Structure formats: structure tokens, C-alpha cells
Coordinates of C-alpha atoms in Angstrom, one line a residue:
Chain A
X154 CA -35.2 -38.8 2.7
X155 CA -37.2 -36.5 4.8
X156 CA -36.3 -38.5 7.9
X157 CA -32.6 -38.3 7.0
X158 CA -32.8 -34.5 6.6
X159 CA -34.6 -34.3 10.0
X160 CA -31.8 -36.3 11.7
X161 CA -29.2 -34.0 10.1
X162 CA -31.0 -30.9 11.3
X163 CA -31.4 -32.4 14.8
X164 CA -27.7 -33.3 14.9
X165 CA -26.9 -29.8 13.7
X166 CA -28.9 -28.2 16.4
X167 CA -27.2 -30.5 19.0
X168 CA -23.7 -29.7 17.8
X169 CA -24.5 -26.0 17.4
X170 CA -25.0 -26.0 21.2
X171 CA -21.5 -27.5 21.6
X172 CA -19.9 -24.5 19.8
X173 CA -18.0 -22.6 22.4
X174 CA -15.9 -19.4 22.5
X175 CA -13.4 -18.6 25.3
X176 CA -12.7 -15.0 26.0
X177 CA -9.6 -13.8 27.8
X178 CA -9.6 -10.1 28.5
X179 CA -6.7 -8.0 29.9
X180 CA -6.8 -4.2 30.5
X181 CA -3.9 -2.0 31.8
X182 CA -3.9 1.6 32.8
X183 CA -7.6 1.8 33.6
X184 CA -9.0 5.2 32.5
X185 CA -10.3 7.8 35.0
X186 CA -12.6 9.7 32.6
X187 CA -14.0 9.0 29.1
X188 CA -13.1 11.0 26.0
X189 CA -16.5 12.6 25.7
X190 CA -17.1 14.0 22.2
X191 CA -14.3 13.5 19.7
X192 CA -13.0 11.3 17.0
X193 CA -10.9 8.1 16.9
X194 CA -9.4 5.9 14.3
X195 CA -9.0 2.1 14.5
X196 CA -6.1 0.8 12.4
X197 CA -4.8 -2.7 11.7
X198 CA -1.1 -3.7 11.9
X199 CA 0.1 -5.0 8.5
X200 CA 3.8 -5.4 8.8
X201 CA 4.1 -9.0 9.9
X202 CA 5.5 -11.3 7.2
X203 CA 3.0 -14.1 7.4
X204 CA -0.3 -12.4 8.2
X205 CA -2.3 -9.1 8.0
X206 CA -4.8 -8.0 10.6
X207 CA -8.0 -8.5 8.7
X208 CA -9.6 -5.2 7.4
X209 CA -13.1 -6.6 8.1
X210 CA -12.2 -7.1 11.7
X211 CA -11.0 -3.5 12.0
X212 CA -14.4 -2.4 10.4
X213 CA -16.2 -4.6 12.9
X214 CA -14.4 -3.0 15.9
X215 CA -15.1 0.5 14.5
X216 CA -18.8 -0.3 14.0
X217 CA -19.0 -1.7 17.5
X218 CA -17.7 1.5 19.0
X219 CA -19.9 3.7 16.7
X220 CA -23.0 1.8 17.7
X221 CA -22.1 2.0 21.4
X222 CA -21.5 5.7 21.6
X223 CA -23.1 8.5 19.6
X224 CA -20.5 11.0 20.8
X225 CA -17.5 9.1 19.4
X226 CA -16.9 9.6 15.7
X227 CA -14.9 6.7 14.2
X228 CA -12.9 7.6 11.1
X229 CA -13.0 4.6 8.7
X230 CA -9.6 3.0 8.3
X231 CA -9.3 3.1 4.5
X232 CA -10.3 6.8 4.5
X233 CA -7.7 7.7 7.1
X234 CA -4.9 5.7 5.5
X235 CA -5.7 7.3 2.1
X236 CA -6.0 10.8 3.5
X237 CA -2.6 10.5 5.1
X238 CA -0.9 8.5 2.3
X239 CA 2.0 7.5 2.4
X240 CA 2.5 7.9 6.2
X241 CA 0.4 4.9 7.4
X242 CA 1.4 2.3 4.9
X243 CA 3.0 -1.0 6.3
X244 CA 6.5 0.4 5.4
X245 CA 6.0 3.8 7.1
X246 CA 3.3 3.4 9.8
X247 CA 4.6 4.6 13.2
X248 CA 5.3 1.8 15.6
X249 CA 5.3 4.0 18.7
X250 CA 3.7 7.2 19.8
X251 CA 7.1 8.8 19.7
X252 CA 7.3 8.2 16.0
X253 CA 4.1 10.1 15.5
X254 CA 5.8 13.1 17.1
X255 CA 8.4 12.9 14.3
X256 CA 5.7 12.6 11.7
X257 CA 4.0 15.8 13.1
X258 CA 7.1 17.7 12.2
X259 CA 5.9 17.5 8.6
X260 CA 3.6 20.6 8.2
X261 CA 1.2 18.9 5.8
X262 CA 0.7 15.9 8.1
X263 CA 0.4 18.0 11.2
X264 CA -2.3 20.2 9.5
X265 CA -4.2 17.2 8.3
X266 CA -4.2 15.5 11.7
X267 CA -5.4 18.8 13.2
X268 CA -8.2 19.0 10.7
X269 CA -9.3 15.5 11.6
X270 CA -9.4 16.5 15.3
X271 CA -8.2 13.1 16.3
X272 CA -8.3 12.2 20.0
X273 CA -7.3 8.5 20.0
X274 CA -5.5 6.2 17.6
X275 CA -6.1 2.5 18.2
X276 CA -3.9 -0.1 16.7
X277 CA -5.1 -3.7 16.4
X278 CA -2.6 -6.5 15.9
X279 CA -3.6 -10.1 15.4
X280 CA -5.5 -12.6 13.3
X281 CA -8.0 -15.4 13.2
X282 CA -6.7 -18.8 11.9
X283 CA -7.9 -22.4 11.7
X284 CA -6.0 -24.8 14.0
X285 CA -6.7 -28.5 14.1
X286 CA -9.0 -30.3 11.7
X287 CA -10.2 -33.9 11.5
X288 CA -12.9 -36.1 10.0
X289 CA -13.6 -37.1 6.4
X290 CA -16.3 -36.6 3.9
X291 CA -17.0 -38.2 0.5
X292 CA -19.2 -36.8 -2.2
X293 CA -20.5 -38.5 -5.3
X294 CA -22.5 -37.9 -8.4
X295 CA -24.7 -40.6 -9.9
X296 CA -27.5 -41.0 -12.4
X297 CA -30.1 -40.3 -9.7
X298 CA -28.4 -37.3 -8.1
X299 CA -25.5 -36.2 -6.0
X300 CA -24.8 -36.2 -2.3
X301 CA -22.2 -36.2 0.4
X302 CA -21.7 -38.4 3.5
X303 CA -19.3 -37.9 6.4
X304 CA -18.3 -35.6 9.2
X305 CA -15.7 -32.9 9.5
X306 CA -14.6 -30.7 12.3
X307 CA -12.0 -27.9 12.7
X308 CA -10.9 -25.5 15.4
X309 CA -10.5 -21.7 15.0
X310 CA -8.6 -19.3 17.2
X311 CA -8.6 -15.5 17.2
X312 CA -5.9 -13.5 19.0
X313 CA -6.0 -9.7 18.9
X314 CA -4.3 -7.0 20.9
X315 CA -5.3 -3.4 20.9
X316 CA -2.9 -0.5 21.7
X317 CA -4.4 2.9 22.5
X318 CA -2.6 6.1 21.8
X319 CA -3.9 9.3 23.2
X320 CA -3.2 12.1 20.7
X321 CA -3.9 14.9 23.2
X322 CA -1.3 13.7 25.7
X323 CA 1.0 12.2 23.1
X324 CA 1.2 8.9 25.1
X325 CA 0.3 5.3 24.9
X326 CA -2.5 4.9 27.5
X327 CA -3.7 1.4 27.3
X328 CA -3.4 -2.1 26.0
X329 CA -6.1 -4.8 25.9
X330 CA -6.4 -8.2 24.3
X331 CA -9.0 -10.8 23.3
X332 CA -8.3 -14.5 22.8
X333 CA -11.2 -16.6 21.6
X334 CA -11.4 -20.1 20.3
X335 CA -14.1 -22.5 19.1
X336 CA -14.9 -25.7 17.3
X337 CA -16.8 -25.8 14.0
X338 CA -18.6 -28.9 12.6
X339 CA -19.8 -30.1 9.3
X340 CA -22.0 -33.2 9.3
X341 CA -23.1 -34.4 5.9
X342 CA -25.9 -36.8 5.1
X343 CA -26.7 -36.0 1.5
X344 CA -26.3 -32.3 2.1
X345 CA -23.3 -30.9 4.1
X346 CA -24.5 -28.6 6.9
X347 CA -21.8 -26.3 8.2
X348 CA -22.1 -25.2 11.9
X349 CA -19.5 -22.5 12.2
X350 CA -18.3 -21.2 15.5
X351 CA -18.5 -17.4 15.5
X352 CA -14.9 -17.0 16.8
X353 CA -13.9 -13.8 15.1
X354 CA -17.3 -12.1 15.8
X355 CA -16.9 -13.0 19.5
X356 CA -13.4 -11.5 19.5
X357 CA -14.8 -8.4 17.9
X358 CA -17.6 -8.1 20.4
X359 CA -15.1 -8.6 23.3
X360 CA -12.5 -6.2 22.2
X361 CA -15.0 -3.7 20.9
X362 CA -16.8 -3.7 24.3
X363 CA -13.5 -3.3 26.2
X364 CA -12.5 -0.4 24.0
X365 CA -15.9 1.3 24.3
X366 CA -15.8 0.9 28.1
X367 CA -12.3 2.5 28.0
X368 CA -13.3 5.4 25.8
X369 CA -16.5 6.2 27.5
X370 CA -15.4 5.6 31.1
X371 CA -17.3 7.6 33.7
X372 CA -19.9 8.9 31.2
Chain B
X58 CA -7.0 -37.0 -26.4
X59 CA -9.9 -34.6 -26.8
X60 CA -10.1 -35.4 -30.5
X61 CA -10.1 -39.2 -29.9
X62 CA -12.9 -38.8 -27.3
X63 CA -15.0 -36.8 -29.8
X64 CA -14.4 -39.3 -32.6
X65 CA -15.9 -42.0 -30.3
X66 CA -19.1 -40.0 -30.1
X67 CA -21.9 -40.0 -32.7
X68 CA -21.7 -36.3 -33.6
X69 CA -21.7 -34.3 -36.9
X70 CA -18.5 -32.7 -38.0
X71 CA -19.7 -29.2 -37.0
X72 CA -21.0 -30.3 -33.7
X73 CA -17.7 -32.0 -33.0
X74 CA -15.7 -28.8 -33.8
X75 CA -18.0 -26.7 -31.6
X76 CA -17.7 -29.2 -28.7
X77 CA -13.9 -29.3 -29.1
X78 CA -13.7 -25.5 -29.0
X79 CA -15.8 -25.4 -25.9
X80 CA -13.7 -28.1 -24.2
X81 CA -10.5 -26.3 -25.1
X82 CA -11.8 -23.0 -23.8
X83 CA -12.9 -24.6 -20.5
X84 CA -9.5 -26.2 -20.1
X85 CA -7.7 -22.9 -21.0
X86 CA -9.8 -21.1 -18.4
X87 CA -8.9 -23.7 -15.8
X88 CA -5.2 -23.3 -16.3
X89 CA -4.6 -19.6 -16.8
X90 CA -5.3 -16.4 -14.9
X91 CA -5.2 -12.9 -16.3
X92 CA -5.1 -9.9 -14.1
X93 CA -5.3 -6.3 -15.4
X94 CA -4.3 -4.4 -12.2
X95 CA -6.9 -1.9 -11.2
X96 CA -7.2 0.3 -8.2
X97 CA -7.7 3.7 -6.8
X98 CA -4.6 5.6 -5.8
X99 CA -4.6 8.5 -3.2
X100 CA -2.8 11.7 -3.8
X101 CA 0.2 11.8 -1.4
X102 CA 0.2 14.2 1.5
X103 CA 3.6 15.8 1.1
X104 CA 5.2 19.2 0.9
X105 CA 6.3 19.5 -2.8
X106 CA 10.0 19.5 -3.7
X107 CA 10.7 22.9 -5.3
X108 CA 11.8 21.7 -8.8
X109 CA 10.3 21.4 -12.2
X110 CA 10.4 17.8 -13.6
X111 CA 9.4 16.2 -16.9
X112 CA 8.2 12.7 -16.5
X113 CA 8.8 10.2 -19.3
X114 CA 7.0 6.9 -19.3
X115 CA 8.5 4.6 -21.8
X116 CA 6.4 2.3 -24.0
X117 CA 7.7 -0.7 -22.1
X118 CA 6.6 0.9 -18.8
X119 CA 3.2 1.8 -20.1
X120 CA 2.6 -1.8 -21.4
X121 CA 4.4 -3.7 -18.6
X122 CA 3.1 -7.1 -17.8
X123 CA 4.3 -10.2 -15.9
X124 CA 3.9 -13.5 -17.8
X125 CA 4.5 -16.7 -16.0
X126 CA 3.6 -19.9 -17.9
X127 CA 2.7 -23.0 -16.0
X128 CA 5.5 -25.6 -16.2
X129 CA 4.1 -28.5 -14.1
X130 CA 0.9 -30.4 -13.5
X131 CA -1.5 -28.5 -11.3
X132 CA 0.2 -25.2 -11.9
X133 CA -1.6 -22.2 -13.4
X134 CA -0.3 -19.7 -15.9
X135 CA -0.4 -16.1 -14.8
X136 CA -0.5 -12.9 -16.9
X137 CA -0.5 -9.8 -14.7
X138 CA -0.7 -6.5 -16.6
X139 CA 0.6 -3.6 -14.4
X140 CA 1.3 -1.0 -17.1
X141 CA -2.0 0.9 -17.0
X142 CA -2.0 0.9 -13.2
X143 CA 1.7 2.0 -13.1
X144 CA 1.0 5.0 -15.3
X145 CA -2.1 5.9 -13.3
X146 CA -0.4 5.6 -9.9
X147 CA 2.8 7.5 -10.8
X148 CA 0.8 10.2 -12.6
X149 CA -1.0 10.8 -9.3
X150 CA 2.1 10.8 -7.2
X151 CA 4.7 12.8 -9.2
X152 CA 2.5 16.0 -9.6
X153 CA 2.0 16.0 -5.8
X154 CA 5.6 15.3 -5.0
X155 CA 7.3 17.9 -7.3
X156 CA 6.3 21.5 -7.5
X157 CA 5.9 21.4 -11.3
X158 CA 5.5 18.3 -13.4
X159 CA 4.9 17.9 -17.1
X160 CA 4.5 14.6 -18.9
X161 CA 6.8 14.1 -21.8
X162 CA 5.2 12.3 -24.7
X163 CA 7.4 13.4 -27.6
X164 CA 10.4 15.3 -28.9
X165 CA 8.2 18.4 -29.3
X166 CA 7.2 18.3 -25.6
X167 CA 10.9 18.3 -24.7
X168 CA 11.5 21.4 -26.9
X169 CA 8.4 23.1 -25.6
X170 CA 8.7 22.7 -21.8
X171 CA 11.5 24.2 -19.7
X172 CA 12.1 21.5 -17.0
X173 CA 15.0 21.1 -14.6
X174 CA 15.3 17.4 -15.3
X175 CA 13.6 14.5 -16.8
X176 CA 12.6 11.6 -14.5
X177 CA 12.4 8.1 -16.2
X178 CA 11.0 5.2 -14.2
X179 CA 11.4 1.7 -15.5
X180 CA 10.1 -1.6 -14.2
X181 CA 13.1 -3.9 -13.9
X182 CA 11.4 -6.9 -12.4
X183 CA 8.1 -8.1 -11.0
X184 CA 7.7 -11.3 -9.0
X185 CA 4.8 -12.9 -7.4
X186 CA 4.0 -15.8 -4.9
X187 CA 0.6 -17.4 -4.3
X188 CA -0.4 -19.9 -1.5
X189 CA -0.1 -22.8 -4.0
X190 CA 3.7 -22.3 -4.1
X191 CA 4.5 -21.1 -0.6
X192 CA 2.0 -22.8 1.7
X193 CA 1.5 -19.5 3.4
X194 CA -2.0 -18.0 3.2
X195 CA -0.8 -14.8 1.6
X196 CA -0.5 -13.5 -2.0
X197 CA 2.6 -11.5 -2.6
X198 CA 4.0 -9.2 -5.3
X199 CA 7.5 -7.7 -5.4
X200 CA 8.4 -4.9 -7.8
X201 CA 11.8 -3.5 -8.6
X202 CA 12.2 -0.3 -10.5
X203 CA 15.2 1.6 -12.0
X204 CA 14.8 5.3 -11.8
X205 CA 16.9 7.9 -13.6
X206 CA 17.1 11.7 -13.4
X207 CA 18.7 13.3 -16.4
X208 CA 19.1 16.6 -18.0
X209 CA 16.6 17.1 -20.9
X210 CA 19.5 17.4 -23.4
X211 CA 20.7 13.9 -22.5
X212 CA 17.7 12.3 -24.1
X213 CA 17.3 14.4 -27.1
X214 CA 18.4 13.0 -30.5
X215 CA 18.7 16.2 -32.5
X216 CA 19.6 14.5 -35.7
X217 CA 16.4 12.4 -35.9
X218 CA 14.3 14.8 -33.9
X219 CA 13.3 12.0 -31.4
X220 CA 13.7 11.0 -27.8
X221 CA 16.5 8.5 -27.3
X222 CA 17.6 6.8 -24.0
X223 CA 20.4 4.9 -25.6
X224 CA 23.3 7.2 -24.7
X225 CA 21.7 8.9 -21.7
X226 CA 24.0 9.7 -18.8
X227 CA 21.7 10.5 -15.9
X228 CA 23.1 12.6 -13.0
X229 CA 21.1 10.4 -10.5
X230 CA 20.2 6.7 -11.0
X231 CA 18.9 4.4 -8.3
X232 CA 16.9 1.2 -7.8
X233 CA 13.6 1.2 -5.9
X234 CA 11.9 -1.9 -4.5
X235 CA 8.4 -2.5 -3.2
X236 CA 6.3 -5.2 -1.8
X237 CA 2.6 -5.9 -1.4
X238 CA 0.7 -8.7 0.2
X239 CA -2.9 -9.8 0.7
X240 CA -4.1 -12.5 3.1
X241 CA -6.4 -15.1 1.5
X242 CA -9.0 -15.0 4.3
X243 CA -11.1 -12.1 3.1
X244 CA -10.5 -12.3 -0.7
X245 CA -13.0 -14.0 -3.0
X246 CA -10.7 -15.2 -5.8
X247 CA -7.0 -15.6 -6.7
X248 CA -7.4 -12.8 -9.3
X249 CA -8.8 -10.3 -6.8
X250 CA -6.0 -11.2 -4.3
X251 CA -3.2 -10.8 -6.8
X252 CA -4.8 -7.5 -8.0
X253 CA -4.9 -6.2 -4.4
X254 CA -1.3 -7.4 -3.7
X255 CA -0.2 -5.5 -6.8
X256 CA -2.1 -2.3 -5.7
X257 CA -0.4 -2.7 -2.3
X258 CA 3.0 -3.0 -4.0
X259 CA 2.4 0.1 -6.0
X260 CA 1.4 2.0 -2.9
X261 CA 4.5 0.7 -1.2
X262 CA 6.6 1.8 -4.1
X263 CA 5.2 5.3 -3.7
X264 CA 5.9 5.3 0.0
X265 CA 9.5 4.1 -0.6
X266 CA 10.0 6.8 -3.3
X267 CA 8.7 9.6 -1.1
X268 CA 10.7 8.6 1.9
X269 CA 14.0 7.9 0.1
X270 CA 14.1 10.4 -2.7
X271 CA 16.1 13.1 -0.9
X272 CA 18.7 10.5 0.2
X273 CA 19.5 9.5 -3.4
X274 CA 23.1 10.5 -4.2
X275 CA 23.2 13.6 -6.4
X276 CA 19.6 14.6 -5.7
X277 CA 20.1 17.0 -2.8
X278 CA 22.8 18.9 -4.8
X279 CA 20.4 19.1 -7.7
X280 CA 17.5 20.4 -5.6
X281 CA 19.8 23.1 -4.1
X282 CA 20.8 24.2 -7.6
X283 CA 18.3 22.7 -10.2
X284 CA 19.5 24.9 -13.0
X285 CA 22.9 23.2 -13.0
X286 CA 22.3 19.5 -12.8
X287 CA 25.4 17.4 -11.8

């Protein structure tokens, strides 16, 4: 029994080394200078019929930027959307910076955005999903105990695009994207041991780093 | 079947009954889901419409629930109670959207308050979809409301000193639809996902109401001259 567990752990370690993540980065309109001190908000797009950009991914990007720069204040997504309800709901959220101009014609919205002292609004659109899967696993329960035997594997892909709106200039100033993929494994000899590829975390790190570089360029 | 299984066991009558009750409770729990919609609703950021409105939530509205009984093998019965959340949500939205709002509970309220019109929201339909039925990894809720704006006199039954909607002739009447969805990825259970989809649908209903209210036929004329409803 102990030997079997040891083999499983060794196999897990070996396969853990095989977990890969590919990152594809694209940046347009490279910035000349960073934003310095100011506040930004990172928002997820939620108007697609078959997916929502995950709120935890948006939090991850926000935290990445907060950790990377003390001068940038990141307004939490939920707080921002609630403060400006109903103007950033899936039905009403502006799809272009020009639409924000129309929104600013409402005195209450204009005053609130001024209070928030917002420099940049960053929209994230995308998702993480499982792709191919293969393998099989059987589990059983007997008088002496329970256990599983088999092997399963599945692929995961993350694709996200960030669009940056500059509130001071009233213009869209940048777009960047991250595409990551990886393979996860689950060998089982008595106990199933999941070896999960950190695909979404890698996408978060990649996109967060690009955004941070953009927002703090030159500083 | 459960009874036959218990008969085959060497158990006392009381123990059999207890075991049967436990088995039935477990089976019931496996095949039905009950959601009492709960959420926190923000106050809308709007410039109030300069009118005085009485809001009447009917008993059906306050107690609204969607019941969908399982019809096939592997299906689950759902009971989604939205009434309390409906009242909480619209009670937050209306006072921010209109300059003056009073909630009408009785005939006496109608006599006591001087309002330009009474707004009556009613839930016409609620539908839901879960990944089990659609093969798409999202939970969805659709809501359809019927809203009516009527002069206070229209809903007063002087004879019986009560509120009556039977012969009401509203000067504005319109449908309102809303939609909310939740991806499965970050939710922990079906119940949490359906609850969040319902909260999103309520928020969407509010967004739709706020952005479409002034375009409802008859409303603009009423706002320009609230004393004389059409």
C-alpha cells in the first residue's frame, strides 16, 4: 500500500513537470508615460449569451495591479458597478468610450465619476474553458474499503482581451490579450491525485503584468 | 419498494417507520431544490422624476414563487421564491427613481396620501434554465412583468372601503422583461447559481425600467402634467 502511494506521488511529480502554459501577448499603442497616482477600475464584459467573464478573474487582475504599484488605486468591480447602478449592468454598460460621453450627460453619473477620480477604465472580455478530455477511471466500495483506479486528462484554455479607456482623454488607448493553455492530469491508484494546470492563474499574471507595465510606463 | 425493502429487514415497527421516514427525506432532498431569492440591491444613481407616486404591491407579487415539478427521470423539482426579493428590490428602486413615493398597504393609505398616480407592478411570468436542460454552462432566469400606472380613484372601491384592481383602467400599461445569468464555473451549488441568476434578473429589470420608463406611451404627458392623468 505504501509503495503504491509512493508510485502515485512519483507519477504525480513527473506529470506535474509536464503541465505547460503558453502565453501569447499583444500590445498596441504603447504608452509614453505612466498614469502616476490615480485610480482605475477593472470590469468584466457580461453581455455574451453563452459565457460571462469570471468575477474572480477580474479580482485577480485588480489584485495583481494593486500589488505591483502602490500609486495606483484599484476600485473593486462590485463596488463600482453598485455605486453606478444601473449604468454598468450587462444591458446598459457602454460598449465604446463614445457611449461614456453620452452617460456623462446625466448629472448624477458625471458627479459620481468625478468623485471617484477615475483615470482609466479597463474592460476584460474572455473566459477559461475545458477543451478535450480523455481517459477513464473506476471507483468501487467494498467491505474492506473504497478506492479508484485509472487515469484522466483534460485540456484547459484561457483567452482574455483587455481594452483600456483613458478617462482624461476620453479615448480608447490600448488593447492587449493573453492566451494560455495547459493540460491537467488525474492519476488514481486507490486515491485520485489531481494535477491541475494553473491556466487561468497564468493568464491573470500575464495580462496583469502587461497592464501594470502599461499603466506605470516610464515610472 | 422502500416498504418491501424494510419488510425484508429484521427491524421493530418503530425502527422501520423511522428508517422509512429517513429514506423518504433523503430521496426528497435529492430530487427537489428550494431557493428563497436573497441579495443586496444598490440604490440607483438617477435624477428623480418629479412626480408623487403610490406603489401598490399586490399579495400575489409579495408571495410570488416559481414552481416547476420534475416530470422525468433524473430531473429535479424547483421552487424559486422571488416575492420577498421583489419587494426588497423595488422598494429600493422606486423611492430613488421618483421624487416622492409612498407604499400603499390599505384603503386608508389611499385616502390619507395625495399621490399623482399609483404604480402597480405584477409578475406575469418567470422561467429558468439550468445546464442539465441546455448543455450550456450557465444558469438563466427570465422575468416578465406587467406594470400599470393608474389614478388613485381607479383602484378605490368606495362601497366596500377596499382596494380593488378589477375594474381598473390605467392610463399607462406596459410589459417589462428582464434576464439574468450566472456561469457555473465559480458557483458552489445549483441553488447559489439560481439565486444569483435571479438577483441578476432583478437588477436587469431595474435597469430596463429606469432606461425605458420615459418612453412608455402616456408617461411623458403625465409627467408634464401629473395633476391631470390621461
